[in-house]
Each structure stands twice: as C-alpha cells, then as structure tokens.
CSV table of C-alpha atoms and ligand atoms in Angstrom, one decimal:
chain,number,residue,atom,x,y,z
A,25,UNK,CA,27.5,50.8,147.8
A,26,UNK,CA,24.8,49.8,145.6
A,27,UNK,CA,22.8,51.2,148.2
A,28,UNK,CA,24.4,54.6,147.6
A,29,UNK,CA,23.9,54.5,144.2
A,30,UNK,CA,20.2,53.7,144.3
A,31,UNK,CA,20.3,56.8,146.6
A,32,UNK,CA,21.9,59.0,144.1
A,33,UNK,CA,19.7,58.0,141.1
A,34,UNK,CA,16.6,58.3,142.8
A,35,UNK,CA,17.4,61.8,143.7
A,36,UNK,CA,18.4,62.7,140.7
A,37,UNK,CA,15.1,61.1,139.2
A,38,UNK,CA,13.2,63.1,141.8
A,39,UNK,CA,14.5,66.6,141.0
A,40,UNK,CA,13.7,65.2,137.1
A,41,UNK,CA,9.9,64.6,138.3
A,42,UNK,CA,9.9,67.8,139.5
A,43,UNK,CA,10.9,69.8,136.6
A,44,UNK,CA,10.9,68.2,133.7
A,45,UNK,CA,7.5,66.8,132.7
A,46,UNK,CA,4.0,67.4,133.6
A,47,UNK,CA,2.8,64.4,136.0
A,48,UNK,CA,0.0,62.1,135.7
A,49,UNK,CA,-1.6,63.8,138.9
A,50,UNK,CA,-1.5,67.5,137.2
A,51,UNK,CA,-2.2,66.1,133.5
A,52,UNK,CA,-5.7,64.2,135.5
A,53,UNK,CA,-6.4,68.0,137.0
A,54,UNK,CA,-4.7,67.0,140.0
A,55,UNK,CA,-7.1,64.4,140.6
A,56,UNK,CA,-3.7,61.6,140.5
A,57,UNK,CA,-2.9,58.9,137.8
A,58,UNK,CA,-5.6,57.4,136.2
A,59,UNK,CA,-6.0,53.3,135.9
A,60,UNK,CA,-7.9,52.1,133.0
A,61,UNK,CA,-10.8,50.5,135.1
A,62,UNK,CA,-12.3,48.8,131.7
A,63,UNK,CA,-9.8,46.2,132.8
A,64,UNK,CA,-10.9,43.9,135.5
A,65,UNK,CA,-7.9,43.0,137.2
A,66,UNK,CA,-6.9,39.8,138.7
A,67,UNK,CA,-4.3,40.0,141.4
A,68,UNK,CA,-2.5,37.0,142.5
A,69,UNK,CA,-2.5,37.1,146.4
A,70,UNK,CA,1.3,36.3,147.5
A,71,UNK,CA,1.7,34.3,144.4
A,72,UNK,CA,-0.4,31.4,143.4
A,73,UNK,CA,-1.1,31.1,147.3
A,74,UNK,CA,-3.7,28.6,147.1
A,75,UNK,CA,-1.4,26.2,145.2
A,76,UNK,CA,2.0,26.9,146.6
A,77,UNK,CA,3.7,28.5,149.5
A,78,UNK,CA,2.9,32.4,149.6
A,79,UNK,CA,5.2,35.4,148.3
A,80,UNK,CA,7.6,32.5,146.9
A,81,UNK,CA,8.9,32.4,143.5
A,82,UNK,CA,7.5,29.2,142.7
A,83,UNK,CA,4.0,30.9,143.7
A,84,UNK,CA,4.3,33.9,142.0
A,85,UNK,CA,5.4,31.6,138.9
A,86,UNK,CA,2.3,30.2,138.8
A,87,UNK,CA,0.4,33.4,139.6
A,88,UNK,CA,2.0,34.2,136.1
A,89,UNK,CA,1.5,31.0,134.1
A,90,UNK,CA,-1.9,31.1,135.5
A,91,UNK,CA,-2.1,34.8,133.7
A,92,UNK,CA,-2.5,36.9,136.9
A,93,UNK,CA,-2.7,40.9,135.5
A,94,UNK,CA,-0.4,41.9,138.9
A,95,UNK,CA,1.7,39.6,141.2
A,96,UNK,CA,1.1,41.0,145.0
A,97,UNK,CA,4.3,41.6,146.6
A,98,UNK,CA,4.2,42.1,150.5
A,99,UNK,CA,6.8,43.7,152.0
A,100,UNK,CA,8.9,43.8,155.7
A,101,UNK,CA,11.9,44.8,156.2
A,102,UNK,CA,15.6,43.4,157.0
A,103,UNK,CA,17.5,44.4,160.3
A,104,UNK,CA,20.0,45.6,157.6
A,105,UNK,CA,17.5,47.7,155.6
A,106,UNK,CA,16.6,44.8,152.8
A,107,UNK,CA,12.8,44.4,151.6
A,108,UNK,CA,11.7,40.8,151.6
A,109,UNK,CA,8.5,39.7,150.2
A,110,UNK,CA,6.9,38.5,153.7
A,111,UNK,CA,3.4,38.6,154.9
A,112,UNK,CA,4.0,38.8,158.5
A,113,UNK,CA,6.3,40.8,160.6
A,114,UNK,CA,7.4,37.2,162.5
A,115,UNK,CA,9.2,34.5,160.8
A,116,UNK,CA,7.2,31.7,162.2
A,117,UNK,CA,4.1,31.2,160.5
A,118,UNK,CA,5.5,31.0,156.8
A,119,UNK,CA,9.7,29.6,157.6
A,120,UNK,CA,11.3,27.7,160.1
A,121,UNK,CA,12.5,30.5,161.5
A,122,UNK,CA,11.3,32.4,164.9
A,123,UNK,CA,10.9,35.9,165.9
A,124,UNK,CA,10.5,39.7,164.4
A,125,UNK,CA,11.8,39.9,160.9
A,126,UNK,CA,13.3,43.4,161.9
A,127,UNK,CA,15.5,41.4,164.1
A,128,UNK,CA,17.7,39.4,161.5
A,129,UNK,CA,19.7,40.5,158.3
A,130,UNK,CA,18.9,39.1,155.4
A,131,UNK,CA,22.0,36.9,155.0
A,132,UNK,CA,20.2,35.1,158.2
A,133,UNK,CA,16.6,35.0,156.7
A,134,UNK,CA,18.4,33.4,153.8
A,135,UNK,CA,19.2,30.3,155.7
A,136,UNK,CA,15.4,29.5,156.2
A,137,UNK,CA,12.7,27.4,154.9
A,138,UNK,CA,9.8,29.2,153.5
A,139,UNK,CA,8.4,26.1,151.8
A,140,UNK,CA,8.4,23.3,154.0
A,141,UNK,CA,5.4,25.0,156.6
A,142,UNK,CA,3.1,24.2,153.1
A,143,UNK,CA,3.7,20.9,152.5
A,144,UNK,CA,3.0,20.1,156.1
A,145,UNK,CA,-0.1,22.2,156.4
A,146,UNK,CA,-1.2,21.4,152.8
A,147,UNK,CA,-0.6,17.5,152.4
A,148,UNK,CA,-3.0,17.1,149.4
A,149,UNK,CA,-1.3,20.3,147.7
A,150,UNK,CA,2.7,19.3,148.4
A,151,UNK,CA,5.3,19.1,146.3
A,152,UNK,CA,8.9,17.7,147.2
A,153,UNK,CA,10.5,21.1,145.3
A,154,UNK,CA,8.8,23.6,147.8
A,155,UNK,CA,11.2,22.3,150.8
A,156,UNK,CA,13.4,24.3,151.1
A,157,UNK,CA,12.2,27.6,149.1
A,158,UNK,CA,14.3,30.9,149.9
A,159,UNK,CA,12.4,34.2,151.4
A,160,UNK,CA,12.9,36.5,148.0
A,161,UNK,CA,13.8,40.1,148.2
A,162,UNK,CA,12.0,42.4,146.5
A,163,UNK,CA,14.9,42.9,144.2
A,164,UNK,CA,15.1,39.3,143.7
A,165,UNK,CA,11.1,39.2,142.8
A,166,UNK,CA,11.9,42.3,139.8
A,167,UNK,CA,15.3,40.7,138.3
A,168,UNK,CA,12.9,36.8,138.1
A,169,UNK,CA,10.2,38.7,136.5
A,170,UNK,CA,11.7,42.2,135.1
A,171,UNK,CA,9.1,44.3,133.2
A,172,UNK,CA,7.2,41.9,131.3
A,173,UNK,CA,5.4,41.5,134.8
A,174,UNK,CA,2.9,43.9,136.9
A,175,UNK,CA,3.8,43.9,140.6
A,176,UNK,CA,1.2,45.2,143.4
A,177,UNK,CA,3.3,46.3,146.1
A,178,UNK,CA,2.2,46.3,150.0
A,179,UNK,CA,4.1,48.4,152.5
A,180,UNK,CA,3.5,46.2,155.5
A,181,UNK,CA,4.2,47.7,158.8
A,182,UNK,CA,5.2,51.0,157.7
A,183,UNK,CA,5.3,52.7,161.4
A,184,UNK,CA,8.1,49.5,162.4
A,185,UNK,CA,10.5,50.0,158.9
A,186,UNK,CA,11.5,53.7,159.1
A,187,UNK,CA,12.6,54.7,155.3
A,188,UNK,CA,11.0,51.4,153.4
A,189,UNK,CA,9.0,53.6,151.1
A,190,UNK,CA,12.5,55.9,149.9
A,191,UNK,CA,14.1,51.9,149.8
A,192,UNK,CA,11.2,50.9,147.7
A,193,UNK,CA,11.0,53.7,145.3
A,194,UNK,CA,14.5,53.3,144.9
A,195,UNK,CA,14.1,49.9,143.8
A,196,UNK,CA,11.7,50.6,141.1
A,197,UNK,CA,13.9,53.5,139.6
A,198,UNK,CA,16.7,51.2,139.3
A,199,UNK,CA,14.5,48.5,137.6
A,200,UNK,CA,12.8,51.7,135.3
A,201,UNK,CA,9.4,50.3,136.8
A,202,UNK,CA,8.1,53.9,137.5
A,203,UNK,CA,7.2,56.4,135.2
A,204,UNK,CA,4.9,57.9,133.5
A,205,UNK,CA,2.8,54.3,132.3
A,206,UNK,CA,-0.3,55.4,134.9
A,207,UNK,CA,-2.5,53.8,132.5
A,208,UNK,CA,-1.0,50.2,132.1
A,209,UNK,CA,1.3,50.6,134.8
A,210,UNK,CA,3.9,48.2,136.1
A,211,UNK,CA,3.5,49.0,140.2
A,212,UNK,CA,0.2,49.5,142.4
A,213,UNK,CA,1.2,50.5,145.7
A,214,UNK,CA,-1.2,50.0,148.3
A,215,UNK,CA,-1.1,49.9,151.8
A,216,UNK,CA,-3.7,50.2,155.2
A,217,UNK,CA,-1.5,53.3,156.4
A,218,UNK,CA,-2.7,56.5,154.8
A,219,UNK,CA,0.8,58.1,156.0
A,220,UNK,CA,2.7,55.7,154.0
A,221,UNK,CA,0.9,56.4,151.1
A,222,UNK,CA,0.8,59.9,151.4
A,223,UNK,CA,4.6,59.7,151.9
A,224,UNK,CA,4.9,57.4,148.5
A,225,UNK,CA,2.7,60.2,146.5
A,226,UNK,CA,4.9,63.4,148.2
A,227,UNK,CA,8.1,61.3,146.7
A,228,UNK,CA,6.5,60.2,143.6
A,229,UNK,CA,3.0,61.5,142.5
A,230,UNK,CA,2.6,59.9,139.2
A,231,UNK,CA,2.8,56.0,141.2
A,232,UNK,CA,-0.8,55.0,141.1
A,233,UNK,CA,-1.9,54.1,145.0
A,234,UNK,CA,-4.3,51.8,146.6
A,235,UNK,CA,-5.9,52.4,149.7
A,236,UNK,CA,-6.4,49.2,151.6
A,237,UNK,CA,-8.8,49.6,154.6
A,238,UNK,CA,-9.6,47.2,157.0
A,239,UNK,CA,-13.6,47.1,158.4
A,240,UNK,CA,-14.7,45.6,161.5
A,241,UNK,CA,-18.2,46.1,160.6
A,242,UNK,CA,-20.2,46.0,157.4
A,243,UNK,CA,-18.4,48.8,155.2
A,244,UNK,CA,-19.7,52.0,154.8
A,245,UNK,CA,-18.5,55.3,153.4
A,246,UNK,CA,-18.8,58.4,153.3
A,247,UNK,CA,-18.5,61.1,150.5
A,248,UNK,CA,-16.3,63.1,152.4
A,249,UNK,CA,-14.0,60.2,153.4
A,250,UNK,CA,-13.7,59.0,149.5
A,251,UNK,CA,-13.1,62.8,148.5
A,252,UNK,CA,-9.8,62.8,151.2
A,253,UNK,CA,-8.6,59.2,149.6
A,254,UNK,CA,-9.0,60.6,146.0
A,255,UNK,CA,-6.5,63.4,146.9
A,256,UNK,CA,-4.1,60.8,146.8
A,257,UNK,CA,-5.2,57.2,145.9
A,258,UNK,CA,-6.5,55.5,142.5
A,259,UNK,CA,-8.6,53.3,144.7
A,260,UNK,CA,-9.8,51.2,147.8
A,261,UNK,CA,-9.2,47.4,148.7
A,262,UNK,CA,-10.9,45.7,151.5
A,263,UNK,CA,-12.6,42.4,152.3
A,264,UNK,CA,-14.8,41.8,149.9
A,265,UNK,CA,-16.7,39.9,152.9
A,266,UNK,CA,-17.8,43.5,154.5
A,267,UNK,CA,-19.0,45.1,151.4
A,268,UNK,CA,-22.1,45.2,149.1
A,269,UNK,CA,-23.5,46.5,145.5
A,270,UNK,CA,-24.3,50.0,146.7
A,271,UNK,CA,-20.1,50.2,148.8
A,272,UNK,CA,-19.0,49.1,145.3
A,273,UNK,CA,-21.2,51.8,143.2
A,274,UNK,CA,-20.7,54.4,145.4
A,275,UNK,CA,-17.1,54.2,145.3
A,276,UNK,CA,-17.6,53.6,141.5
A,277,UNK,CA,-19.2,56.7,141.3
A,278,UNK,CA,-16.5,58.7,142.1
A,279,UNK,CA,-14.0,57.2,140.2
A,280,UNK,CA,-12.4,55.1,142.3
A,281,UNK,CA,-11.6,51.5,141.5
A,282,UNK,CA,-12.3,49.1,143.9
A,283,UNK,CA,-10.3,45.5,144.9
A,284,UNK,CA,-11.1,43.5,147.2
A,285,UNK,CA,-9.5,41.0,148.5
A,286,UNK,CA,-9.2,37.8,148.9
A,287,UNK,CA,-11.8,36.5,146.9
A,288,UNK,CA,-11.5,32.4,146.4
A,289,UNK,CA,-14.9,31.2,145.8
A,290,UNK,CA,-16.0,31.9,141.8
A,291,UNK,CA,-19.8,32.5,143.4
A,292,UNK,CA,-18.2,35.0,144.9
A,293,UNK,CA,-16.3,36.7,142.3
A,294,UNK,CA,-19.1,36.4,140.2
A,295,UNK,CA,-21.1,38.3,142.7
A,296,UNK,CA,-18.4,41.2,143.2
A,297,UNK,CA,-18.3,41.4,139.2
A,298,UNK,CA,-21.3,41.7,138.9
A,299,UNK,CA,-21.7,44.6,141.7
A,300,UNK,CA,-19.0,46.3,139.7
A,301,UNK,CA,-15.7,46.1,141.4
A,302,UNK,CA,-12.6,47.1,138.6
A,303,UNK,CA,-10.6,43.7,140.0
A,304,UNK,CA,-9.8,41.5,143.1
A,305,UNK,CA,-7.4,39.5,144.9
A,306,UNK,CA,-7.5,35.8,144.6
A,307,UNK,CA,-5.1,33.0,146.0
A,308,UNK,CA,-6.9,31.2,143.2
A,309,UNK,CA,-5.7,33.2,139.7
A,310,UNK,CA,-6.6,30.6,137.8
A,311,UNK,CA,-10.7,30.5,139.1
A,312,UNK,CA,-11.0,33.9,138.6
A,313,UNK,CA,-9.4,34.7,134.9
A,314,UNK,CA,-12.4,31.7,134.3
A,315,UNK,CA,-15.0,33.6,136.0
A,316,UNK,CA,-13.9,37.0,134.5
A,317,UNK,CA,-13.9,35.6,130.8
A,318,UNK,CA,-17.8,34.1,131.5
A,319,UNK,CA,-18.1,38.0,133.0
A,320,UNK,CA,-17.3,39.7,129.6
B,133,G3P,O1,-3.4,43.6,150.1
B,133,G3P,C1,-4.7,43.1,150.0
B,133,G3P,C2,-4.7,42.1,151.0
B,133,G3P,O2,-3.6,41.2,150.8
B,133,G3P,C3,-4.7,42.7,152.4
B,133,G3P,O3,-4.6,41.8,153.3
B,133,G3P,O4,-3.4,40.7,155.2
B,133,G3P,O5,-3.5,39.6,153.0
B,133,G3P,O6,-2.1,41.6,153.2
B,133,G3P,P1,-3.4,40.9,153.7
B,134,CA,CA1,-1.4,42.2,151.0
C-alpha cells in the first residue's frame, strides 16, 4: 500500500518535473546540476566505519557528531523489494546471517546481527551496544536523520535489483529530499554503473550524480571520456590510491568534482587536497574535517 502510494506521488512529481519548472540541467545549459565545489566535502564512508560497524545507525551517528558534510548510504535490495543500507550483496561478511541479500525479505534480515562481526574483528574498538545492531532500511536511515542531514547514495548491484532506482527516487520524494537544491543538495547519487545513472538522470535530471569508476591501473582519462560523463554526472569517485595531481586537474578542468575514496591516512588527504580534489571519502570523518580546516 504504501508502496502504491509512493508510486503514485512519484509520478505525479515526474509529470511536475516535466512541465512545470526549468531544471537544474537546462538552467546549467544542459550541462546538469551544478555542486558548489568551493566546499570540500567530507563523506562519511558507511557511517563512522572506522569507529563502529559500517552503514549502522550508530555509525552514521557518529559520522554526524563527527560533522561529516554527507552520510554514504549503500544500497541492496530485499527479496521483497526493500532497500537496505548494505555494502555487500551476501550477508556474511557484515551479520550473522548467510547468503545473497536478494534471497531474504526484510522481516528476515531484521532478525540479524550487524554489530557483533565488529566487536570480534575490532577488539580494541568494541563496544557492548554494537551487539546486536539492526540492518537499516533506507527509509529507516531518512526518518533517524530527516533533512537536517546530507545522504550520498550508492546503487550497488544495479544489474541484480531490477527497479531500485524508481524504489529509490520514490523514497526521496516522499521524504521531499529532491528538488531543485542542486547547489546544497540533500542526495548525491553515485554509482560504478553508468546505466544506473543514466536511468536516475532520464527519471530525475535535476539529482546531482557521481560517477564512481573502478581502475585496475594507474588512472588515466581521456577528454572524450570526461565529455560522455559530463552529459550526465557532477563528478567522478575512485581510489584515491590510482590517481595523481595532473587525474585530479584534468578532471578539474572541466568542471567536474572529483571524490575519492576511501581516504584514512591525514598525509593522504592532505596530499589529495592539496592536488585539488572538491572532497573524499573517509571511514575516519573526524581526521579529515581536521585536515580540511589546517587546508583552508
Ligand atoms: O562509493 C565510494 C566507495 O564507497 C566505493 O567503494 O566498495 O566502498 O562502495 P565501495
Ligand atoms: Ca560505496
């Protein structure tokens, strides 16, 4: 039921994007929302990660208290079409669970552990309240937070959870999280599949998107290939480890912001800063709103 509904007001807010105001994407010249990239931003990678068990509430609380610009939100899907905040697409590495996520509802995910795994792997970083931590839903995540929060959403595994982009922009009409805000805005979605992307931006143009590319090989790109992201993204994420001042400038210099991820070590953020990236994942918030402020 509430499904429906989400169904009908997104439609209805689509057929409003479509007539009645002048998108982000044709007010830029059709070059797609713009992002202010004077502000570095400091994305907290599943939460807190580094101090409590990833895409948790109690990690994204501290991603918060540890003033994180965006909480990163990954996202698989429920046998029964729910989005959970989940890294992988098993249930084994992060709950006590076993198997594809795909293959339970969420009433069964519910039953699992997605704290305990920390404490045991972590010793030095336990805490007795993490036993026991639920899998959110993405729902869940917005209603903790609402819209004093920024969220940067991952479609994981797009190709394996037909329909999570409709589910997902669903989900941010009903919270009034789209809109448009380009310049401060409440969502990033990024993903490694251009087709899920391209799918979000036919659905919703004015949502700013984040390319996320994954290199084998030192990074290198070409103008061509940054012209055919621009037609669609704000900017490009990848490992920060593949990438070096004259990646990050070239990419600069056609307006794309750059984040890469996950960036832990403050020699290393220091570094990226000072080749010019626009913001970067940390498990570490906390490290890197220190190393920004020494930055500025
Ligand atoms: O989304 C940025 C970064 O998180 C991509 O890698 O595997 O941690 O989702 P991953
Ligand atoms: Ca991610």
């Amino acid at each position: 039921m509430k499904k429906m509904f989400r169904t009908a007001i997104l439609s209805i807010a689509l057929v409003g994007l479509s007539t009645s105001f002048v998108s982000q994407a044709e007010a830029a010249g059709g070059e797609g929302p713009k992002l202010n990239d004077n502000k570095i931003l400091n994305v907290s990678h599943r939460g807190a990660s580094g101090y409590a068990p990833e895409h948790t509430i109690a990690s994204y609380e501290l991603g918060e208290e540890m003033k994180g610009d965006y909480i990163e939100v990954d996202l698989q899907m429920t046998k029964d079409g729910e989005l959970i905040a989940m890294h992988d697409e098993t249930l084994d590495r992060t709950t006590n669970g076993t198997g594809l996520v795909k293959d339970y509802t969420l009433a069964e995910i519910k039953q699992l552990d997605a704290g305990s795994w920390f404490n045991e792997k972590y010793p030095e970083k336990a805490k007795p309240e993490y036993a026991g931590l639920k899998v959110p839903t993405l729902e869940e995540v917005i209603q903790h937070f609402g819209k004093d929060e920024r969220y940067y959403i991952e479609t994981k595994s797009p190709d394996v959870y037909p329909g999570m982009e409709e589910e997902l922009l669903e989900i941010l009409e009903e919270y009034n999280l789209l809109g448009p805000n380009a310049p401060s805005s409440k969502v990033l979605i990024q993903s490694f599949s251009p087709e899920s992307l391209k799918k979000v931006h036919q659905l919703n143009p004015d949502v700013p998107l984040v390319q996320l590319i994954s290199y084998k090989k030192p990074a290198t790109i070409t103008d061509e290939q940054i012209n055919e992201y621009k037609k669609y993204a704000v900017g490009l994420g990848m490992s920060y480890t593949k990438i070096d001042q004259d990646y990050v400038q070239k990419v600069r210099s056609h307006g794309l912001l750059i984040h890469p991820y996950t960036v832990n070590e403050k020699e290393d953020m220091q570094r990226l800063l000072e080749w010019g990236v626009t913001g970067m994942f940390t498990n570490y918030p906390d490290r890197l709103r220190e190393v920004i402020k020494s930055h500025n």
